[in-house]
CSV table of C-alpha atoms in Angstrom, one decimal:
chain,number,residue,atom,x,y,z
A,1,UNK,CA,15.6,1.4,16.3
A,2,UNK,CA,15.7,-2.1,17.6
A,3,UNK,CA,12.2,-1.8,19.3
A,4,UNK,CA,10.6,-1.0,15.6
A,5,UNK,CA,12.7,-4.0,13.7
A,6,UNK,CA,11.5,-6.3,17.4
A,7,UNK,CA,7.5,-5.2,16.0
A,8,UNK,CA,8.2,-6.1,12.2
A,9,UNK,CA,9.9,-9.2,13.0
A,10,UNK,CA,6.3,-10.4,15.1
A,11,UNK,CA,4.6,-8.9,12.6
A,12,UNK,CA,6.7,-10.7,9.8
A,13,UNK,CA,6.2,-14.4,11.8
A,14,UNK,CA,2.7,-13.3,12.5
A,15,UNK,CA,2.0,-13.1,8.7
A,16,UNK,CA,3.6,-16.6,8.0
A,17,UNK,CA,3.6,-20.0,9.2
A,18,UNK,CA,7.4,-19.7,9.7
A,19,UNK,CA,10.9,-18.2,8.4
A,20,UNK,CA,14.3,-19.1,8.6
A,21,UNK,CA,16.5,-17.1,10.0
A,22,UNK,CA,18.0,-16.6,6.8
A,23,UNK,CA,14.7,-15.1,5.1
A,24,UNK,CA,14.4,-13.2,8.5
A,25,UNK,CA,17.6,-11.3,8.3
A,26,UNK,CA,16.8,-10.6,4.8
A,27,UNK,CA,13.4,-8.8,5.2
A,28,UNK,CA,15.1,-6.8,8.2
A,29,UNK,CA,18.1,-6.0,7.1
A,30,UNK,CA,20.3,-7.3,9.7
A,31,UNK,CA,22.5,-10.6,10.4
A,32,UNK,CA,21.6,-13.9,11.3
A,33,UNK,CA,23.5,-13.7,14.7
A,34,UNK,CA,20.9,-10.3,15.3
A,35,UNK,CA,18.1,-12.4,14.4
A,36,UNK,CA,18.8,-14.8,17.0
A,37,UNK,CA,19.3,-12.6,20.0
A,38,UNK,CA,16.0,-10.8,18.9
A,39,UNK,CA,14.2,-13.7,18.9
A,40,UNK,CA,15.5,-15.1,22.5
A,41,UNK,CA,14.6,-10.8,23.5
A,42,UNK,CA,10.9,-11.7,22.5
A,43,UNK,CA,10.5,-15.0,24.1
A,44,UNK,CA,11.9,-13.3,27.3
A,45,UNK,CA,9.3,-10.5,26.8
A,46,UNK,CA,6.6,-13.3,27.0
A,47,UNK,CA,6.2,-13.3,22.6
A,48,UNK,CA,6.0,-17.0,22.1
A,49,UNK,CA,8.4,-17.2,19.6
A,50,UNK,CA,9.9,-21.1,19.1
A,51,UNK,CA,13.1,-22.3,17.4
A,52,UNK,CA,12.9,-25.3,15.2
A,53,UNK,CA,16.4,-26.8,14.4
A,54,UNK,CA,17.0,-28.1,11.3
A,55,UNK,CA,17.1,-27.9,7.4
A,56,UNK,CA,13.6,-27.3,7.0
A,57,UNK,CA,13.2,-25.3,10.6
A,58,UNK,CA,12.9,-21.7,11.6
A,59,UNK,CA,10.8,-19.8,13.7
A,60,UNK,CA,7.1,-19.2,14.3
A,61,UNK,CA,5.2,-18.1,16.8
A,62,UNK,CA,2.9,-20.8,18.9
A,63,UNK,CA,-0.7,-20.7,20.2
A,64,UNK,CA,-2.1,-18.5,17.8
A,65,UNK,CA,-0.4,-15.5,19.3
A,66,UNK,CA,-1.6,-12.2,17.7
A,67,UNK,CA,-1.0,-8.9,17.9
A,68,UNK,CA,-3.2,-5.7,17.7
A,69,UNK,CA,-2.5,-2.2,15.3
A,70,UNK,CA,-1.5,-0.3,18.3
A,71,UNK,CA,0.9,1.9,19.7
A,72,UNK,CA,1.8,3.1,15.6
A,73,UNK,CA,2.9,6.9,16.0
A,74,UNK,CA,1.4,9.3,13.5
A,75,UNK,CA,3.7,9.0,10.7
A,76,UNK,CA,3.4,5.6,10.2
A,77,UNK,CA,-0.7,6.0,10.2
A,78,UNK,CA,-0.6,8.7,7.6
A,79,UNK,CA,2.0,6.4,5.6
A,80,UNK,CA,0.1,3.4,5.6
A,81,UNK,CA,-3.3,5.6,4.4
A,82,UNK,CA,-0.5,6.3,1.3
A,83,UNK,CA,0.1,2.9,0.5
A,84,UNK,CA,-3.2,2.5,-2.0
A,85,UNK,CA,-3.3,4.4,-5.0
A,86,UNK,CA,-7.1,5.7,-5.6
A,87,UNK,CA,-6.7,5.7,-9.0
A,88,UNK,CA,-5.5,2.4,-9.9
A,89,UNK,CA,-7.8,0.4,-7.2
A,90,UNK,CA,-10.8,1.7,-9.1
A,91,UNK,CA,-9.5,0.9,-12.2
A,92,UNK,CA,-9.4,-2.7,-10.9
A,93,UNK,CA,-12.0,-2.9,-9.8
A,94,UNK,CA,-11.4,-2.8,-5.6
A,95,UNK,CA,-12.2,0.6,-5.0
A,96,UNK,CA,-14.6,-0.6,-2.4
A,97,UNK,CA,-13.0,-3.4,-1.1
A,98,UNK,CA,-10.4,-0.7,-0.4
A,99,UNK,CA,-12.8,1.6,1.1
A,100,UNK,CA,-13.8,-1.0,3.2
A,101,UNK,CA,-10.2,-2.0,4.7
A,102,UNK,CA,-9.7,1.9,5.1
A,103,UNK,CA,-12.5,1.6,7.2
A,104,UNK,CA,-11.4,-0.9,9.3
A,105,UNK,CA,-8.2,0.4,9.6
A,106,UNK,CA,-9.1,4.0,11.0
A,107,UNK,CA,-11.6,2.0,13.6
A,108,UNK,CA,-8.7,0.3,15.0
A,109,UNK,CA,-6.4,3.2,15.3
A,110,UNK,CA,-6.5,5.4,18.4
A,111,UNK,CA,-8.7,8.0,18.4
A,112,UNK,CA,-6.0,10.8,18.4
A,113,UNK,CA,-4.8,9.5,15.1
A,114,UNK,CA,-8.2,8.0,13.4
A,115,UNK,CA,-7.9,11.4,11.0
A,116,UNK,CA,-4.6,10.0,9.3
A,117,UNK,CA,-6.7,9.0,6.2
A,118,UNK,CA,-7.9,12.9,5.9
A,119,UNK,CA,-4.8,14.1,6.6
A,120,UNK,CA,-3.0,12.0,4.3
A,121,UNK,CA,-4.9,12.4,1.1
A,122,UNK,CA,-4.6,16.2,1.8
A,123,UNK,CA,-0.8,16.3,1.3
A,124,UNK,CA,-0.4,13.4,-1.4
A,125,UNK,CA,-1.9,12.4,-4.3
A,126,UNK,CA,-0.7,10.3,-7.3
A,127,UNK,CA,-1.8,11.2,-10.5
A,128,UNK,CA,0.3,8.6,-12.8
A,129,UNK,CA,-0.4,9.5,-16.3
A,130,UNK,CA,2.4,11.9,-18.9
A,131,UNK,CA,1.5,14.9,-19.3
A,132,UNK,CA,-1.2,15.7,-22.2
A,133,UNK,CA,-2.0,12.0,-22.1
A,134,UNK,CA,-5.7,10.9,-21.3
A,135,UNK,CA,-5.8,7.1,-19.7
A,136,UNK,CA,-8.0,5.2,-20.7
A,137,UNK,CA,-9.1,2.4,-18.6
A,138,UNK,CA,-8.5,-0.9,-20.4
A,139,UNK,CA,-12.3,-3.0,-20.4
A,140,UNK,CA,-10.8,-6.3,-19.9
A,141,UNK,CA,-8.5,-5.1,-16.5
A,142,UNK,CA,-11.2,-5.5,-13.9
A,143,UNK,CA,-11.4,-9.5,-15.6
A,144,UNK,CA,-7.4,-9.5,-15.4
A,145,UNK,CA,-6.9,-7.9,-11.5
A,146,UNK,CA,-10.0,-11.0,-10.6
A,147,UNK,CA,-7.7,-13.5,-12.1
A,148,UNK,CA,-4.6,-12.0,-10.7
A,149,UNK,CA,-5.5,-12.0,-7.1
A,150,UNK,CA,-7.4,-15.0,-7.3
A,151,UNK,CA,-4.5,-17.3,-9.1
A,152,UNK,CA,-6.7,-18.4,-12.0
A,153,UNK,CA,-5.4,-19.4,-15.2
A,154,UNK,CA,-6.9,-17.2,-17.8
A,155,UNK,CA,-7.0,-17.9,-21.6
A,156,UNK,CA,-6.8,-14.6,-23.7
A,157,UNK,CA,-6.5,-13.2,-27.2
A,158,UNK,CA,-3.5,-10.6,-27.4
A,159,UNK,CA,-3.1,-8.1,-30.4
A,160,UNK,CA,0.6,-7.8,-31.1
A,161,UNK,CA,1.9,-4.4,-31.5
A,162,UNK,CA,3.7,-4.4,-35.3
A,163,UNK,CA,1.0,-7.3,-37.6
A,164,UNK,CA,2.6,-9.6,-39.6
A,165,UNK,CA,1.7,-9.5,-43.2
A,166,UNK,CA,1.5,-12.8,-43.0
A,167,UNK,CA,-0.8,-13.4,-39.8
A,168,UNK,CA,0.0,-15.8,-37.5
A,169,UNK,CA,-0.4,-19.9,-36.8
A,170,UNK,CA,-3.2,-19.7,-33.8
A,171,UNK,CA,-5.6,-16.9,-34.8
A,172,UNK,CA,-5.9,-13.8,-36.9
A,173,UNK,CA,-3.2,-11.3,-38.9
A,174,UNK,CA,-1.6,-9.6,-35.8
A,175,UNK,CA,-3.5,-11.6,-32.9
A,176,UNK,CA,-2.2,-14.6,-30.5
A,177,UNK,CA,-4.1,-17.1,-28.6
A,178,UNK,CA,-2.4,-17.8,-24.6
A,179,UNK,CA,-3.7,-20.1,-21.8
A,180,UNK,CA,-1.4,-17.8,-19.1
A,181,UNK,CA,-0.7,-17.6,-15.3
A,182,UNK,CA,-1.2,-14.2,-14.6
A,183,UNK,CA,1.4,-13.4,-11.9
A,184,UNK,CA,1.2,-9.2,-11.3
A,185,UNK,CA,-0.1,-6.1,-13.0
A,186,UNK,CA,1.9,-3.2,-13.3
A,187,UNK,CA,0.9,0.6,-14.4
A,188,UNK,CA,3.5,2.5,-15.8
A,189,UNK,CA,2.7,6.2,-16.9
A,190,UNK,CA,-1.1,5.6,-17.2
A,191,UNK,CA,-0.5,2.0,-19.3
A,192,UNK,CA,-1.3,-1.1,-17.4
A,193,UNK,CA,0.9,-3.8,-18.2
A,194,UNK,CA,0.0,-7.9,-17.0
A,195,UNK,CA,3.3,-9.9,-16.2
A,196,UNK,CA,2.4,-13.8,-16.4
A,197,UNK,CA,3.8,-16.7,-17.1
A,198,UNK,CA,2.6,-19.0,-20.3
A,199,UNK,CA,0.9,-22.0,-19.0
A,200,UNK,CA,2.1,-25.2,-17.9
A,201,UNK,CA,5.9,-24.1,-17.3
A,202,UNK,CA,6.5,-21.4,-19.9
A,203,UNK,CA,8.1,-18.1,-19.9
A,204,UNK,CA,7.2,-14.9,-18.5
A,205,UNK,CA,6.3,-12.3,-20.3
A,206,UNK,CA,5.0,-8.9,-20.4
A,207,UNK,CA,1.8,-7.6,-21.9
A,208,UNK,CA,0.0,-4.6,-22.4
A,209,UNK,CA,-3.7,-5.3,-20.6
A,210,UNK,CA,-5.5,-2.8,-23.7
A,211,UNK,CA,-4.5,-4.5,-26.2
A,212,UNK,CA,-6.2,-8.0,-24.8
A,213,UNK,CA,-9.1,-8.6,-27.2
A,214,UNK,CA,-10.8,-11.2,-25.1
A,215,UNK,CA,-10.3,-12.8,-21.7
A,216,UNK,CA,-11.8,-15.8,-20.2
A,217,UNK,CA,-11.1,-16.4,-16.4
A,218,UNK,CA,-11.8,-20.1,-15.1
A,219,UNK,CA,-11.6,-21.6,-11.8
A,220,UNK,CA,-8.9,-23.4,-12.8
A,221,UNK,CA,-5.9,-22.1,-10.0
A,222,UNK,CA,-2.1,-22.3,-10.7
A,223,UNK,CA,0.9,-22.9,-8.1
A,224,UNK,CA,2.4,-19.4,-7.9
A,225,UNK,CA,6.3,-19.8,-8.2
A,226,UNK,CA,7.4,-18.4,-4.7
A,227,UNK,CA,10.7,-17.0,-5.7
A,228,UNK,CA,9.1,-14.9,-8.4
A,229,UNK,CA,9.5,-10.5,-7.5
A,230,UNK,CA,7.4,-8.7,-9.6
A,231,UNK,CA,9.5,-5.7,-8.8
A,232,UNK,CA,12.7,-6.8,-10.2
A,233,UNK,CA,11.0,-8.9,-12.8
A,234,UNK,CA,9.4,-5.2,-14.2
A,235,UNK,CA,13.0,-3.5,-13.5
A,236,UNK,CA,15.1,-5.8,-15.6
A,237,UNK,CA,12.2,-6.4,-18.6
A,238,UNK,CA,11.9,-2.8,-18.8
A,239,UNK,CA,15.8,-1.8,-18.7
A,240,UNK,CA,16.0,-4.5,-21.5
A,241,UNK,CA,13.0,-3.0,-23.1
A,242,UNK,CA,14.3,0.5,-23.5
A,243,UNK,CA,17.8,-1.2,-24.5
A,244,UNK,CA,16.1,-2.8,-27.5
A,245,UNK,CA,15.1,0.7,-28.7
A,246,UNK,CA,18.4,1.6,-29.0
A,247,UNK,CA,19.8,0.1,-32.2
A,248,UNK,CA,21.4,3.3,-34.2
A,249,UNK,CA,24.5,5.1,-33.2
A,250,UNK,CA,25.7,8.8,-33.6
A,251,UNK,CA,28.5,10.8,-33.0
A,252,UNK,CA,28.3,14.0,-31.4
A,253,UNK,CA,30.4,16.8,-30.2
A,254,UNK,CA,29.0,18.7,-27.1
A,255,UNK,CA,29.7,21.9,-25.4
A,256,UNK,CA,30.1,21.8,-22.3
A,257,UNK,CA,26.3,23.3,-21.5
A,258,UNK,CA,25.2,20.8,-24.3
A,259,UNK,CA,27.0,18.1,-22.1
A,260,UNK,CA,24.5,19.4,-19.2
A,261,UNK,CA,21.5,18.7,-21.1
A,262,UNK,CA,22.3,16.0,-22.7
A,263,UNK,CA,20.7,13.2,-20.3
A,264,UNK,CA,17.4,16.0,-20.3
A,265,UNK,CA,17.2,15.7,-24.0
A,266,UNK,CA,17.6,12.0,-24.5
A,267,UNK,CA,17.7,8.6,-23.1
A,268,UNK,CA,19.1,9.1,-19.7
A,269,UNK,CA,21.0,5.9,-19.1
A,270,UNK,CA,22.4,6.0,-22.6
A,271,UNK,CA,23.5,9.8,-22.3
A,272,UNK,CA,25.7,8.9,-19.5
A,273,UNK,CA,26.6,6.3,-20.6
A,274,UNK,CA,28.3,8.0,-24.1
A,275,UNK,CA,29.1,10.7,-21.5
A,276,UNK,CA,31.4,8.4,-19.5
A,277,UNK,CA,33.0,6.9,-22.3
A,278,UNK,CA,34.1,10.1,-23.8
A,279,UNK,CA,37.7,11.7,-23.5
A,280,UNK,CA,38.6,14.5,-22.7
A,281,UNK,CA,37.6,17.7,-23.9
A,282,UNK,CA,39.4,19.9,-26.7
A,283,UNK,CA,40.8,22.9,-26.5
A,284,UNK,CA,37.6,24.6,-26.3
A,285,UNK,CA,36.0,22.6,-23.6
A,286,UNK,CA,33.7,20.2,-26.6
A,287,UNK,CA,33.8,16.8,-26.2
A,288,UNK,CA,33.2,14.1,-28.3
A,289,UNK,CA,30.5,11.5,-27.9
A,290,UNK,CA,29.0,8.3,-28.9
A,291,UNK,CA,25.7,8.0,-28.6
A,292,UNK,CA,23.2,5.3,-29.2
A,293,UNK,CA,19.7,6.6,-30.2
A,294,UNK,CA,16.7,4.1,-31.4
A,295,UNK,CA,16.7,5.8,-34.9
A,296,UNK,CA,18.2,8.8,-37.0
A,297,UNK,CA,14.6,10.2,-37.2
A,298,UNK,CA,14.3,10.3,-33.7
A,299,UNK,CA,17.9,11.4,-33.1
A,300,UNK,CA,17.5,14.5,-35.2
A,301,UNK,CA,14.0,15.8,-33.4
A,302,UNK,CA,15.9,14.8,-29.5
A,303,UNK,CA,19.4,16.8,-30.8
A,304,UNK,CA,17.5,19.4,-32.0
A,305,UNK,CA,16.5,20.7,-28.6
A,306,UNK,CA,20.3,21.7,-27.8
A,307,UNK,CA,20.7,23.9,-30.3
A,308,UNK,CA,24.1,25.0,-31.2
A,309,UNK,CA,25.0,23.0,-27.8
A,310,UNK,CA,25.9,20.2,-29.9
A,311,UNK,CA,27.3,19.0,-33.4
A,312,UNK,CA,26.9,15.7,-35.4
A,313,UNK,CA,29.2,14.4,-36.9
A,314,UNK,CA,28.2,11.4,-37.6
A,315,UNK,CA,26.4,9.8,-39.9
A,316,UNK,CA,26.7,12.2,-43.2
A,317,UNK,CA,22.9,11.9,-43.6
A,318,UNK,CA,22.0,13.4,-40.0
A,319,UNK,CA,24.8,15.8,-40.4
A,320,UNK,CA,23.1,16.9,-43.2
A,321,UNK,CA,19.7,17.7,-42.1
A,322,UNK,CA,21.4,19.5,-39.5
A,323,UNK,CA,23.5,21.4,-41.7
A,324,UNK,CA,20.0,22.4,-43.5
A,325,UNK,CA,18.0,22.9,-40.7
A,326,UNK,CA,20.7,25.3,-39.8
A,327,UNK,CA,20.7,27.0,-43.8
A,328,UNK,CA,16.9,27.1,-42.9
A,329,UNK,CA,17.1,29.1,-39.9
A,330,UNK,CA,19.9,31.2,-40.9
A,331,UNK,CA,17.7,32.3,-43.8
A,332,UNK,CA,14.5,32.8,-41.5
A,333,UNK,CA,16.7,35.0,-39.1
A,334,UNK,CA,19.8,36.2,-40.9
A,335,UNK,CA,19.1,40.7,-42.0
């Protein structure tokens, strides 16, 4: 255990000019106190690792110390041979570049585990898009990822989603003009999404890369802000996202089985959450819940699925298309 977190910690100083203790005990998960003996443990190995007091000090290691990609057991071959996802580096674009470091990798690794790569693809593979969905790669990503890895500024054209009757100020009905700092791309079930800043100290924001109309990439580069995670960036625009689509309410009662399948029918987070806010069940084991759902249309076809699991009660207008849909089938399968 501490052998492993003594490797990432070179590893970690080898990758940067220097960290504080603080950032240290952060990427490995330990205290400050831990970080310290560890170092003085690798300076008495012979790793120069130095000590700078101080507000702006740390540690870093001296006279171009490196280390080599040995001694890594099997596992952690075959793990690192996972970390690229196929799919999505030749949709950008890097596919060989990719192949290449792949390469390089397996020439480096003992020869006892240079089949990692082989034996890796066999038991993994990715394959990100829904179900009964065909991707399509957006013509404007490979242009994007450049700009992305490269910290350019890129000025785009952007088709919003819902166009305004009206059109808007900079360009066409329905289409935006942006000079942005493209910060990360994401891909979430086959859609590839571009988080970036708006130039010259805007906000972030998130768009969808196929529905860019034009991109222009110059050689102008921007100072990336160091403290942004794209991670939780995505995580708390996308909680807020599916949040937004929630702006109706309904109440339902729920048998215990339809209580089951609620969160499988649904919106996950907002079918425990009604779920936990309930109170206790009647006398025949129903309880009573409310539920917010992004519309009354959409409630009907997701409430649909449980059957006689569940029973609206609210508003009169779904209860009613229940009520018919259930006239309906009564008719369809009654003698």
């Amino acid at each position: 255990m501490r052998a492993a977190r003594l490797i990432k910690m070179v590893l970690l100083l080898q990758s940067r000019p220097s960290m504080t203790a603080a950032e240290l005990a952060r990427e490995l998960e330990v205290s400050e106190r831990t970080v310290t003996r560890d170092a003085q443990a690798l300076s008495e190995a012979g790793v120069p690792v130095y000590a700078e007091r101080g507000r702006a000090g740390g540690y870093r290691l001296i006279g171009g110390y490196r280390t080599r990609l040995t001694g890594l057991a099997r596992g952690e071959a075959e793990a690192l041979f996972l970390s690229g996802v196929p799919g999505a580096l030749r949709e950008m674009g890097l596919e060989d570049a990719a192949s290449a470091a792949r390469l390089k990798v397996s020439a480096a690794l003992l020869p006892s585990l240079r089949d990692a790569s082989r034996t890796a693809a066999q038991r993994f593979h990715l394959d990100a898009p829904n179900w009964f969905h065909e991707p399509e790669t957006p013509e404007l990503l490979p242009v994007v990822a450049d700009a992305v890895w490269d910290d350019r500024r890129i000025t785009a054209r952007y088709r919003r989603g819902r166009v305004r009757p009206q059109g808007d100020a900079d360009g066409a009905a329905g289409e935006v003009g942006r000079e942005l700092e493209p910060y990360g791309l994401v891909l979430k079930a086959g859609v590839w999404y571009l988080c970036a800043r708006v130039a010259d100290g805007g906000s972030f924001r998130v768009y969808r890369i196929d529905r860019f109309t034009a991109v222009e990439s110059g050689e102008e580069r921007f100072a990336r802000d160091e403290e942004f995670d794209l991670p939780a960036f995505w995580a708390e625009r996308a909680g807020q996202f599916a949040r937004s689509l929630l702006r109706a309410q309904v109440v339902v009662r729920l048998s215990p089985e339809g209580a089951r399948r609620l969160p499988y029918a649904v919106d996950a987070p907002a079918a425990r959450e009604a779920l936990e806010a309930s109170g206790a069940p009647d006398a025949d084991g129903w309880v009573t819940v409310t539920l917010r759902v992004e519309s009354e249309e959409v409630a009907h076809t997701q409430l649909a699925g449980l059957g006689p699991e569940a029973e609206v009660l609210a508003p009169e207008g779904l209860r009613e298309r229940f009520a018919r849909d259930a006239r309906r089938l009564a008719a369809l399968y009654g003698e």
